[in-house]
C-alpha cells in the first residue's frame, strides 16, 4: 500500500520504533548471560562467546543483502519477514539443547535482526520530510539507545532469577508482535534501477570508502566486540550476573546522553575534533580498566564506550554518507558490514584472554589500539577534507 501523497509524518511510526528497539535489545542481551550459558553447557566463557561473535558476524555480513532486498521488495515487507525470522530463531535459541545449536540459531537471529535498524532508518528517510527528519532520526536513535540500556540491565537480572533461556525468549516474542504491528503500515515509494552492481563498483573503487571501512572495522572491535566481555570481566571478580548487567547498562544511557550533547556541539566544533573526543574517551576508558577491574572502572569503560559511539562512530558514519552520494545506500551497507565483522573478530580474539582472566593485558592492548585509531581517524579525515569539498555539518547522525 503506497503512502498517500499528502502524508507528512514528523516522527517514526510506533511499530518502526518498537522494531528498532527490539533489534538493539536482542543485540546486547548476551553479555550479562555469557557466564550463565557457559556454566549451563559446561564450556568456557571463551567458547560461549561464539554466540555473540557469530551473531555479530551474520548481522554485519547480511547488511548489503538486506539493502538490496528492501529496494526490491519494500521496506515494511522486508522488516516483517525479518522480524518473523528473528522471532522464530529467538524461540529456538531459548530451547537450544547444546552450545552448537545455540550458536547456530543465534547466527540466524543475527542475520534477521540485522535487517531492522538500517531498513528503519531508510524508511524514515523515505517518508519524513527534510524539515522533520532530524527529530524523527533522533527519536529512532533514542529507541535504540533505550533498547541497549534495558537489554544489559534486564538480561542480567532475568538470567539470574529466571534463567538465560527466558532472556532469548522475550525479544523473540516482541519481534513477532512487532511484525504483526507493521502489517498495516504504509509502504513508501521506491525506485529500482537495477544498478546494484554499479553502486558497489562506485563505492568500493573509492579509496576513502576503504579507509573509512578499515577505521570502523577497528572501532567495531574495540567498542562492540570488547563490550561483550565487560560483564564477564566483572563476573570473574565474583560479581553476580544481575549487578554485572546493570553496570553494562550504563552504555545505553551514555549513548543517549552523549548524543544529545553531540547535537549541541556539531555546529560549533569541527568533525575531526569530535572524532578526537570520542577516541580519547575510548583510550582513557581502557587505560583505567587496565589498572584495575572493578565495578567502578568497568562502569567507567562502559560510559566511555557510549561517548565514543556518539562522537567517533557517528562522525565516521556521517563521513561515510558523504563520500559517494550516488551510492550512499551501498556505502552505508558496507560500513555496517565492516563494523560488525570487526566486532565479531575482536570477540573471538579476546575470548582466550577472558578464559584466563588476562584482563590487564586485554585492556592494555585495547587502550594502545584506541590511541592509534584516534590518531589515524583524525589524520585521515583532515586529509580527506583537504582534498575534497568539506561536507556540510549535520546536526544528527544516525546509528547503525
Short mmCIF file of C-alpha atoms in Angstrom, two decimals:
data_model
loop_
_atom_site.label_atom_id
_atom_site.label_comp_id
_atom_site.label_asym_id
_atom_site.label_seq_id
_atom_site.Cartn_x
_atom_site.Cartn_y
_atom_site.Cartn_z
CA UNK A 1 0.00 0.00 0.00
CA UNK A 2 1.73 3.24 -1.11
CA UNK A 3 1.90 6.30 1.07
CA UNK A 4 -0.81 8.91 0.45
CA UNK A 5 0.66 11.82 -1.49
CA UNK A 6 -0.31 14.33 1.17
CA UNK A 7 1.09 12.39 4.13
CA UNK A 8 3.84 14.22 6.02
CA UNK A 9 4.87 12.32 9.17
CA UNK A 10 7.10 14.06 11.66
CA UNK A 11 8.06 11.03 13.79
CA UNK A 12 8.86 7.40 13.07
CA UNK A 13 5.75 5.18 13.35
CA UNK A 14 5.39 3.47 16.71
CA UNK A 15 5.94 -0.02 15.30
CA UNK A 16 9.08 1.09 13.45
CA UNK A 17 10.41 2.40 16.77
CA UNK A 18 9.43 -0.84 18.54
CA UNK A 19 11.16 -2.92 15.88
CA UNK A 20 14.34 -0.83 16.21
CA UNK A 21 14.13 -1.11 19.99
CA UNK A 22 13.87 -4.91 19.99
CA UNK A 23 16.67 -5.24 17.41
CA UNK A 24 19.02 -3.25 19.65
CA UNK A 25 17.74 -5.10 22.73
CA UNK A 26 18.44 -8.52 21.23
CA UNK A 27 21.89 -7.44 20.09
CA UNK A 28 23.01 -6.59 23.65
CA UNK A 29 21.34 -9.24 25.84
CA UNK A 30 24.13 -11.77 25.53
CA UNK A 31 26.92 -10.12 27.53
CA UNK A 32 25.43 -10.50 31.06
CA UNK A 33 24.43 -14.14 30.46
CA UNK A 34 27.63 -15.47 28.85
CA UNK A 35 28.84 -16.94 32.14
CA UNK A 36 25.40 -18.48 32.80
CA UNK A 37 25.36 -20.10 29.35
CA UNK A 38 28.93 -21.37 29.76
CA UNK A 39 28.06 -22.89 33.14
CA UNK A 40 24.86 -24.49 31.83
CA UNK A 41 26.65 -26.22 28.97
CA UNK A 42 29.89 -26.94 30.82
CA UNK A 43 32.10 -24.89 28.49
CA UNK A 44 34.47 -21.97 28.94
CA UNK A 45 33.49 -18.33 28.51
CA UNK A 46 35.85 -18.19 25.53
CA UNK A 47 33.79 -20.92 23.86
CA UNK A 48 30.45 -19.40 24.86
CA UNK A 49 31.44 -16.05 23.33
CA UNK A 50 30.80 -17.68 19.94
CA UNK A 51 27.10 -16.98 20.45
CA UNK A 52 27.97 -13.27 20.34
CA UNK A 53 30.68 -13.33 17.67
CA UNK A 54 28.57 -15.46 15.33
CA UNK A 55 25.61 -13.15 15.83
CA UNK A 56 27.66 -10.04 15.04
CA UNK A 57 29.27 -11.65 12.01
CA UNK A 58 25.90 -12.59 10.49
CA UNK A 59 24.49 -9.19 11.45
CA UNK A 60 27.26 -7.44 9.54
CA UNK A 61 27.62 -9.70 6.52
CA UNK A 62 23.91 -9.52 5.70
CA UNK A 63 23.71 -5.71 5.60
CA UNK A 64 24.32 -5.34 1.83
CA UNK A 65 21.83 -8.14 1.12
CA UNK A 66 19.09 -6.50 3.18
CA UNK A 67 19.69 -3.17 1.46
CA UNK A 68 19.22 -4.72 -1.98
CA UNK A 69 16.15 -6.70 -0.88
CA UNK A 70 14.47 -3.66 0.66
CA UNK A 71 14.90 -1.81 -2.63
CA UNK A 72 13.39 -4.75 -4.48
CA UNK A 73 10.53 -5.81 -2.19
CA UNK A 74 9.86 -2.81 0.04
CA UNK A 75 10.96 -1.58 3.48
CA UNK A 76 7.93 -2.64 5.52
CA UNK A 77 7.57 -6.06 3.90
CA UNK A 78 11.25 -6.78 4.45
CA UNK A 79 11.06 -5.81 8.12
CA UNK A 80 8.03 -8.05 8.62
CA UNK A 81 9.81 -11.05 7.10
CA UNK A 82 12.95 -10.34 9.08
CA UNK A 83 11.10 -9.94 12.39
CA UNK A 84 9.26 -13.22 11.90
CA UNK A 85 12.54 -14.98 11.10
CA UNK A 86 14.26 -13.36 14.09
CA UNK A 87 11.36 -14.27 16.38
CA UNK A 88 11.42 -17.92 15.38
CA UNK A 89 15.20 -18.06 15.76
CA UNK A 90 14.91 -16.47 19.20
CA UNK A 91 12.38 -19.04 20.38
CA UNK A 92 14.59 -21.86 19.12
CA UNK A 93 17.53 -20.22 20.96
CA UNK A 94 15.56 -20.43 24.19
CA UNK A 95 15.11 -24.18 23.68
CA UNK A 96 18.65 -24.96 22.41
CA UNK A 97 19.89 -28.25 23.92
CA UNK A 98 23.62 -27.54 23.49
CA UNK A 99 26.11 -24.82 22.63
CA UNK A 100 26.49 -25.81 18.97
CA UNK A 101 22.75 -25.48 18.38
CA UNK A 102 22.63 -22.22 20.30
CA UNK A 103 25.46 -20.72 18.25
CA UNK A 104 23.78 -21.79 15.00
CA UNK A 105 20.40 -20.27 15.82
CA UNK A 106 21.99 -17.09 17.21
CA UNK A 107 23.73 -16.69 13.85
CA UNK A 108 20.32 -16.95 12.18
CA UNK A 109 18.83 -14.45 14.66
CA UNK A 110 21.66 -12.01 14.00
CA UNK A 111 21.16 -12.30 10.25
CA UNK A 112 17.46 -11.49 10.54
CA UNK A 113 17.73 -8.77 13.19
CA UNK A 114 20.44 -7.14 11.07
CA UNK A 115 17.76 -6.03 8.64
CA UNK A 116 15.81 -3.91 11.10
CA UNK A 117 17.88 -0.86 12.06
CA UNK A 118 19.23 0.09 8.60
CA UNK A 119 15.83 -0.53 6.99
CA UNK A 120 14.03 1.51 9.65
CA UNK A 121 16.48 4.37 9.09
CA UNK A 122 15.86 4.13 5.35
CA UNK A 123 12.10 4.11 5.97
CA UNK A 124 12.38 7.37 7.92
CA UNK A 125 14.50 8.85 5.14
CA UNK A 126 11.86 7.79 2.60
CA UNK A 127 8.84 9.12 4.48
CA UNK A 128 9.83 12.10 6.64
CA UNK A 129 10.47 15.48 5.07
CA UNK A 130 13.79 17.28 5.44
CA UNK A 131 12.17 19.70 7.89
CA UNK A 132 11.24 16.99 10.38
CA UNK A 133 13.83 14.30 9.61
CA UNK A 134 16.23 15.46 12.34
CA UNK A 135 13.66 14.92 15.09
CA UNK A 136 12.49 11.63 13.60
CA UNK A 137 16.00 10.19 13.42
CA UNK A 138 16.74 11.43 16.92
CA UNK A 139 13.62 9.65 18.19
CA UNK A 140 14.70 6.45 16.46
CA UNK A 141 18.19 6.68 17.94
CA UNK A 142 16.62 7.17 21.38
CA UNK A 143 14.59 3.97 20.95
CA UNK A 144 17.77 2.07 20.05
CA UNK A 145 19.70 3.50 23.00
CA UNK A 146 16.89 2.58 25.42
CA UNK A 147 16.89 -0.94 23.96
CA UNK A 148 20.63 -1.19 24.52
CA UNK A 149 20.49 0.02 28.12
CA UNK A 150 17.45 -2.06 29.05
CA UNK A 151 18.95 -5.18 27.47
CA UNK A 152 22.08 -5.09 29.58
CA UNK A 153 20.14 -4.42 32.80
CA UNK A 154 17.22 -6.77 32.21
CA UNK A 155 19.29 -9.64 30.84
CA UNK A 156 21.46 -9.87 33.92
CA UNK A 157 18.56 -9.71 36.36
CA UNK A 158 16.31 -12.03 34.33
CA UNK A 159 19.09 -14.52 33.72
CA UNK A 160 19.92 -14.58 37.42
CA UNK A 161 16.30 -15.06 38.55
CA UNK A 162 14.61 -16.97 35.74
CA UNK A 163 17.46 -18.45 33.67
CA UNK A 164 19.21 -17.49 30.45
CA UNK A 165 16.60 -19.14 28.20
CA UNK A 166 14.00 -16.55 29.16
CA UNK A 167 16.43 -13.82 28.08
CA UNK A 168 16.32 -15.09 24.48
CA UNK A 169 12.58 -15.78 24.52
CA UNK A 170 11.43 -12.28 25.49
CA UNK A 171 12.83 -10.33 22.50
CA UNK A 172 11.68 -13.17 20.23
CA UNK A 173 8.08 -12.65 21.31
CA UNK A 174 8.39 -8.87 20.97
CA UNK A 175 9.80 -9.34 17.45
CA UNK A 176 6.79 -11.43 16.42
CA UNK A 177 4.40 -8.86 17.90
CA UNK A 178 6.25 -6.11 16.03
CA UNK A 179 5.88 -8.00 12.75
CA UNK A 180 2.14 -8.15 13.38
CA UNK A 181 2.05 -4.43 14.23
CA UNK A 182 3.74 -3.48 10.96
CA UNK A 183 1.12 -5.25 8.84
CA UNK A 184 -0.94 -2.13 8.10
CA UNK A 185 1.93 0.36 7.82
CA UNK A 186 2.09 2.21 4.51
CA UNK A 187 4.89 1.20 2.15
CA UNK A 188 6.98 4.20 1.00
CA UNK A 189 7.57 4.67 -2.73
CA UNK A 190 10.90 3.40 -4.03
CA UNK A 191 12.81 3.24 -7.26
CA UNK A 192 14.66 0.22 -8.61
CA UNK A 193 17.01 0.89 -11.49
CA UNK A 194 18.88 -2.42 -11.47
CA UNK A 195 22.07 -0.61 -10.63
CA UNK A 196 23.22 -2.66 -7.63
CA UNK A 197 26.41 -3.80 -9.33
CA UNK A 198 27.26 -0.30 -10.46
CA UNK A 199 26.64 1.06 -6.97
CA UNK A 200 29.01 -1.47 -5.41
CA UNK A 201 31.68 -0.70 -8.01
CA UNK A 202 31.34 3.03 -7.38
CA UNK A 203 31.57 2.52 -3.63
CA UNK A 204 34.42 0.03 -3.43
CA UNK A 205 36.56 1.75 -6.05
CA UNK A 206 36.74 4.89 -3.92
CA UNK A 207 39.77 4.76 -1.62
CA UNK A 208 38.10 6.86 1.05
CA UNK A 209 35.31 4.28 1.36
CA UNK A 210 38.01 1.69 2.01
CA UNK A 211 39.75 3.95 4.56
CA UNK A 212 36.55 4.58 6.50
CA UNK A 213 35.73 0.87 6.32
CA UNK A 214 39.07 -0.01 7.90
CA UNK A 215 38.63 2.59 10.63
CA UNK A 216 35.16 1.39 11.56
CA UNK A 217 36.36 -2.22 11.44
CA UNK A 218 38.82 -1.45 14.24
CA UNK A 219 36.29 0.71 16.09
CA UNK A 220 33.70 -2.07 15.93
CA UNK A 221 36.17 -4.45 17.53
CA UNK A 222 37.10 -2.03 20.32
CA UNK A 223 33.55 -0.94 21.11
CA UNK A 224 31.05 -3.69 20.30
CA UNK A 225 33.43 -6.66 20.35
CA UNK A 226 35.06 -5.97 23.72
CA UNK A 227 31.80 -4.61 25.19
CA UNK A 228 30.52 -8.19 25.09
CA UNK A 229 33.22 -9.21 27.57
CA UNK A 230 32.82 -6.43 30.12
CA UNK A 231 30.06 -8.12 32.12
CA UNK A 232 32.06 -11.40 32.22
CA UNK A 233 35.05 -9.36 33.43
CA UNK A 234 33.03 -8.34 36.47
CA UNK A 235 31.66 -11.83 36.98
CA UNK A 236 35.25 -13.11 37.03
CA UNK A 237 35.75 -10.87 40.08
CA UNK A 238 32.80 -12.50 41.87
CA UNK A 239 30.07 -10.06 40.80
CA UNK A 240 26.76 -11.77 40.02
CA UNK A 241 25.08 -11.56 36.60
CA UNK A 242 22.43 -9.10 37.75
CA UNK A 243 24.88 -6.48 39.00
CA UNK A 244 27.22 -7.06 36.07
CA UNK A 245 24.33 -6.45 33.69
CA UNK A 246 23.36 -3.24 35.46
CA UNK A 247 26.93 -2.00 35.10
CA UNK A 248 26.86 -2.74 31.36
CA UNK A 249 23.54 -0.90 31.05
CA UNK A 250 25.41 2.37 31.53
CA UNK A 251 26.44 2.05 27.86
CA UNK A 252 22.97 2.76 26.50
CA UNK A 253 22.45 5.63 28.93
CA UNK A 254 25.81 7.13 27.95
CA UNK A 255 24.92 6.86 24.24
CA UNK A 256 21.58 8.56 24.84
CA UNK A 257 23.04 11.46 26.84
CA UNK A 258 26.15 11.87 24.67
CA UNK A 259 24.01 12.03 21.53
CA UNK A 260 22.14 15.00 22.95
CA UNK A 261 25.42 16.76 23.79
CA UNK A 262 26.70 15.97 20.30
CA UNK A 263 23.76 17.76 18.71
CA UNK A 264 24.68 20.93 20.60
CA UNK A 265 28.35 20.71 19.64
CA UNK A 266 28.13 19.70 15.98
CA UNK A 267 27.81 23.23 14.61
CA UNK A 268 30.50 24.60 16.93
CA UNK A 269 33.28 22.00 16.70
CA UNK A 270 34.82 20.56 13.51
CA UNK A 271 34.19 16.90 12.86
CA UNK A 272 37.83 15.89 13.31
CA UNK A 273 37.66 17.33 16.85
CA UNK A 274 34.52 15.30 17.59
CA UNK A 275 36.41 12.21 16.43
CA UNK A 276 39.29 13.13 18.72
CA UNK A 277 36.95 13.47 21.72
CA UNK A 278 35.40 10.05 21.04
CA UNK A 279 38.78 8.39 20.51
CA UNK A 280 40.26 9.98 23.63
CA UNK A 281 37.33 8.70 25.71
CA UNK A 282 37.92 5.19 24.34
CA UNK A 283 41.64 5.32 25.11
CA UNK A 284 41.19 6.65 28.65
CA UNK A 285 38.44 4.18 29.47
CA UNK A 286 40.56 1.16 28.61
CA UNK A 287 43.67 2.66 30.21
CA UNK A 288 41.85 2.97 33.54
CA UNK A 289 40.42 -0.56 33.29
CA UNK A 290 43.91 -1.91 32.58
CA UNK A 291 44.95 -0.76 36.05
CA UNK A 292 42.06 -2.35 37.94
CA UNK A 293 38.96 -4.41 37.11
CA UNK A 294 36.14 -3.42 39.46
CA UNK A 295 32.55 -2.23 39.26
CA UNK A 296 33.56 1.48 39.14
CA UNK A 297 36.26 1.00 36.48
CA UNK A 298 34.05 -1.19 34.26
CA UNK A 299 31.20 1.30 34.56
CA UNK A 300 33.75 3.94 33.58
CA UNK A 301 34.76 1.93 30.49
CA UNK A 302 31.12 1.39 29.54
CA UNK A 303 30.38 5.12 29.83
CA UNK A 304 33.45 5.95 27.75
CA UNK A 305 32.33 3.45 25.10
CA UNK A 306 28.98 5.25 24.97
CA UNK A 307 30.75 8.58 24.46
CA UNK A 308 32.91 7.01 21.77
CA UNK A 309 29.85 5.68 19.95
CA UNK A 310 28.18 9.08 19.99
CA UNK A 311 31.22 11.14 18.98
CA UNK A 312 33.58 8.91 16.98
CA UNK A 313 31.20 6.38 15.45
CA UNK A 314 28.56 8.83 14.30
CA UNK A 315 31.29 11.10 12.88
CA UNK A 316 32.69 8.18 10.89
CA UNK A 317 29.20 7.30 9.72
CA UNK A 318 28.42 10.84 8.63
CA UNK A 319 31.72 10.89 6.76
CA UNK A 320 30.77 7.63 5.04
CA UNK A 321 27.45 9.05 3.83
CA UNK A 322 29.21 11.97 2.13
CA UNK A 323 31.87 10.13 0.14
CA UNK A 324 29.88 8.69 -2.80
CA UNK A 325 26.44 10.34 -2.75
CA UNK A 326 25.21 8.41 -5.79
CA UNK A 327 25.84 5.12 -3.98
CA UNK A 328 25.10 6.25 -0.42
CA UNK A 329 22.97 3.24 0.49
CA UNK A 330 25.62 0.82 -0.67
CA UNK A 331 28.37 2.69 1.16
CA UNK A 332 26.37 2.64 4.41
CA UNK A 333 25.66 -1.08 3.98
CA UNK A 334 29.39 -1.78 3.54
CA UNK A 335 30.13 0.48 6.53
CA UNK A 336 27.76 -1.52 8.75
CA UNK A 337 29.16 -4.81 7.49
CA UNK A 338 32.71 -3.72 8.34
CA UNK A 339 31.59 -2.56 11.81
CA UNK A 340 30.03 -5.86 12.82
CA UNK A 341 32.62 -8.09 11.17
CA UNK A 342 35.23 -6.20 13.20
CA UNK A 343 33.22 -6.70 16.39
CA UNK A 344 32.84 -10.41 15.67
CA UNK A 345 36.55 -10.97 15.04
CA UNK A 346 37.52 -8.96 18.13
CA UNK A 347 35.19 -11.00 20.34
CA UNK A 348 36.81 -14.22 19.11
CA UNK A 349 40.36 -12.89 19.55
CA UNK A 350 39.61 -11.57 23.05
CA UNK A 351 37.90 -14.80 24.17
CA UNK A 352 41.09 -16.58 25.37
CA UNK A 353 42.02 -13.55 27.49
CA UNK A 354 38.64 -13.85 29.20
CA UNK A 355 39.17 -17.56 29.81
CA UNK A 356 42.48 -16.91 31.57
CA UNK A 357 41.45 -13.71 33.40
CA UNK A 358 44.06 -11.73 31.48
CA UNK A 359 42.06 -8.53 31.73
CA UNK A 360 45.09 -6.30 32.28
CA UNK A 361 46.66 -7.48 29.03
CA UNK A 362 43.39 -7.24 27.10
CA UNK A 363 42.57 -3.71 28.24
CA UNK A 364 46.15 -2.51 27.72
CA UNK A 365 46.09 -3.72 24.12
CA UNK A 366 42.69 -2.06 23.68
CA UNK A 367 43.98 1.27 25.06
CA UNK A 368 47.01 1.28 22.73
CA UNK A 369 44.88 0.30 19.73
CA UNK A 370 42.33 3.00 20.59
CA UNK A 371 45.07 5.64 20.67
CA UNK A 372 46.32 4.55 17.23
CA UNK A 373 42.75 4.50 15.89
CA UNK A 374 42.13 8.04 17.16
CA UNK A 375 45.22 9.48 15.51
CA UNK A 376 44.54 7.59 12.28
CA UNK A 377 40.89 8.74 12.12
CA UNK A 378 41.72 12.41 12.74
CA UNK A 379 44.60 12.47 10.24
CA UNK A 380 42.61 10.61 7.59
CA UNK A 381 39.59 12.89 7.90
CA UNK A 382 41.73 16.02 7.72
CA UNK A 383 43.45 14.64 4.64
CA UNK A 384 40.05 13.90 3.11
CA UNK A 385 38.71 17.40 3.73
CA UNK A 386 41.93 18.94 2.38
CA UNK A 387 41.43 17.13 -0.94
CA UNK A 388 37.63 17.10 -1.15
CA UNK A 389 34.99 19.80 -0.57
CA UNK A 390 34.20 19.80 3.14
CA UNK A 391 30.73 18.27 3.74
CA UNK A 392 28.09 20.37 5.43
CA UNK A 393 27.84 19.53 9.12
CA UNK A 394 24.76 17.57 10.13
CA UNK A 395 23.11 18.08 13.49
CA UNK A 396 22.05 14.46 13.83
CA UNK A 397 23.81 11.37 12.62
CA UNK A 398 22.13 8.01 12.58
CA UNK A 399 23.04 4.89 14.50
CA UNK A 400 23.72 1.52 12.87
#
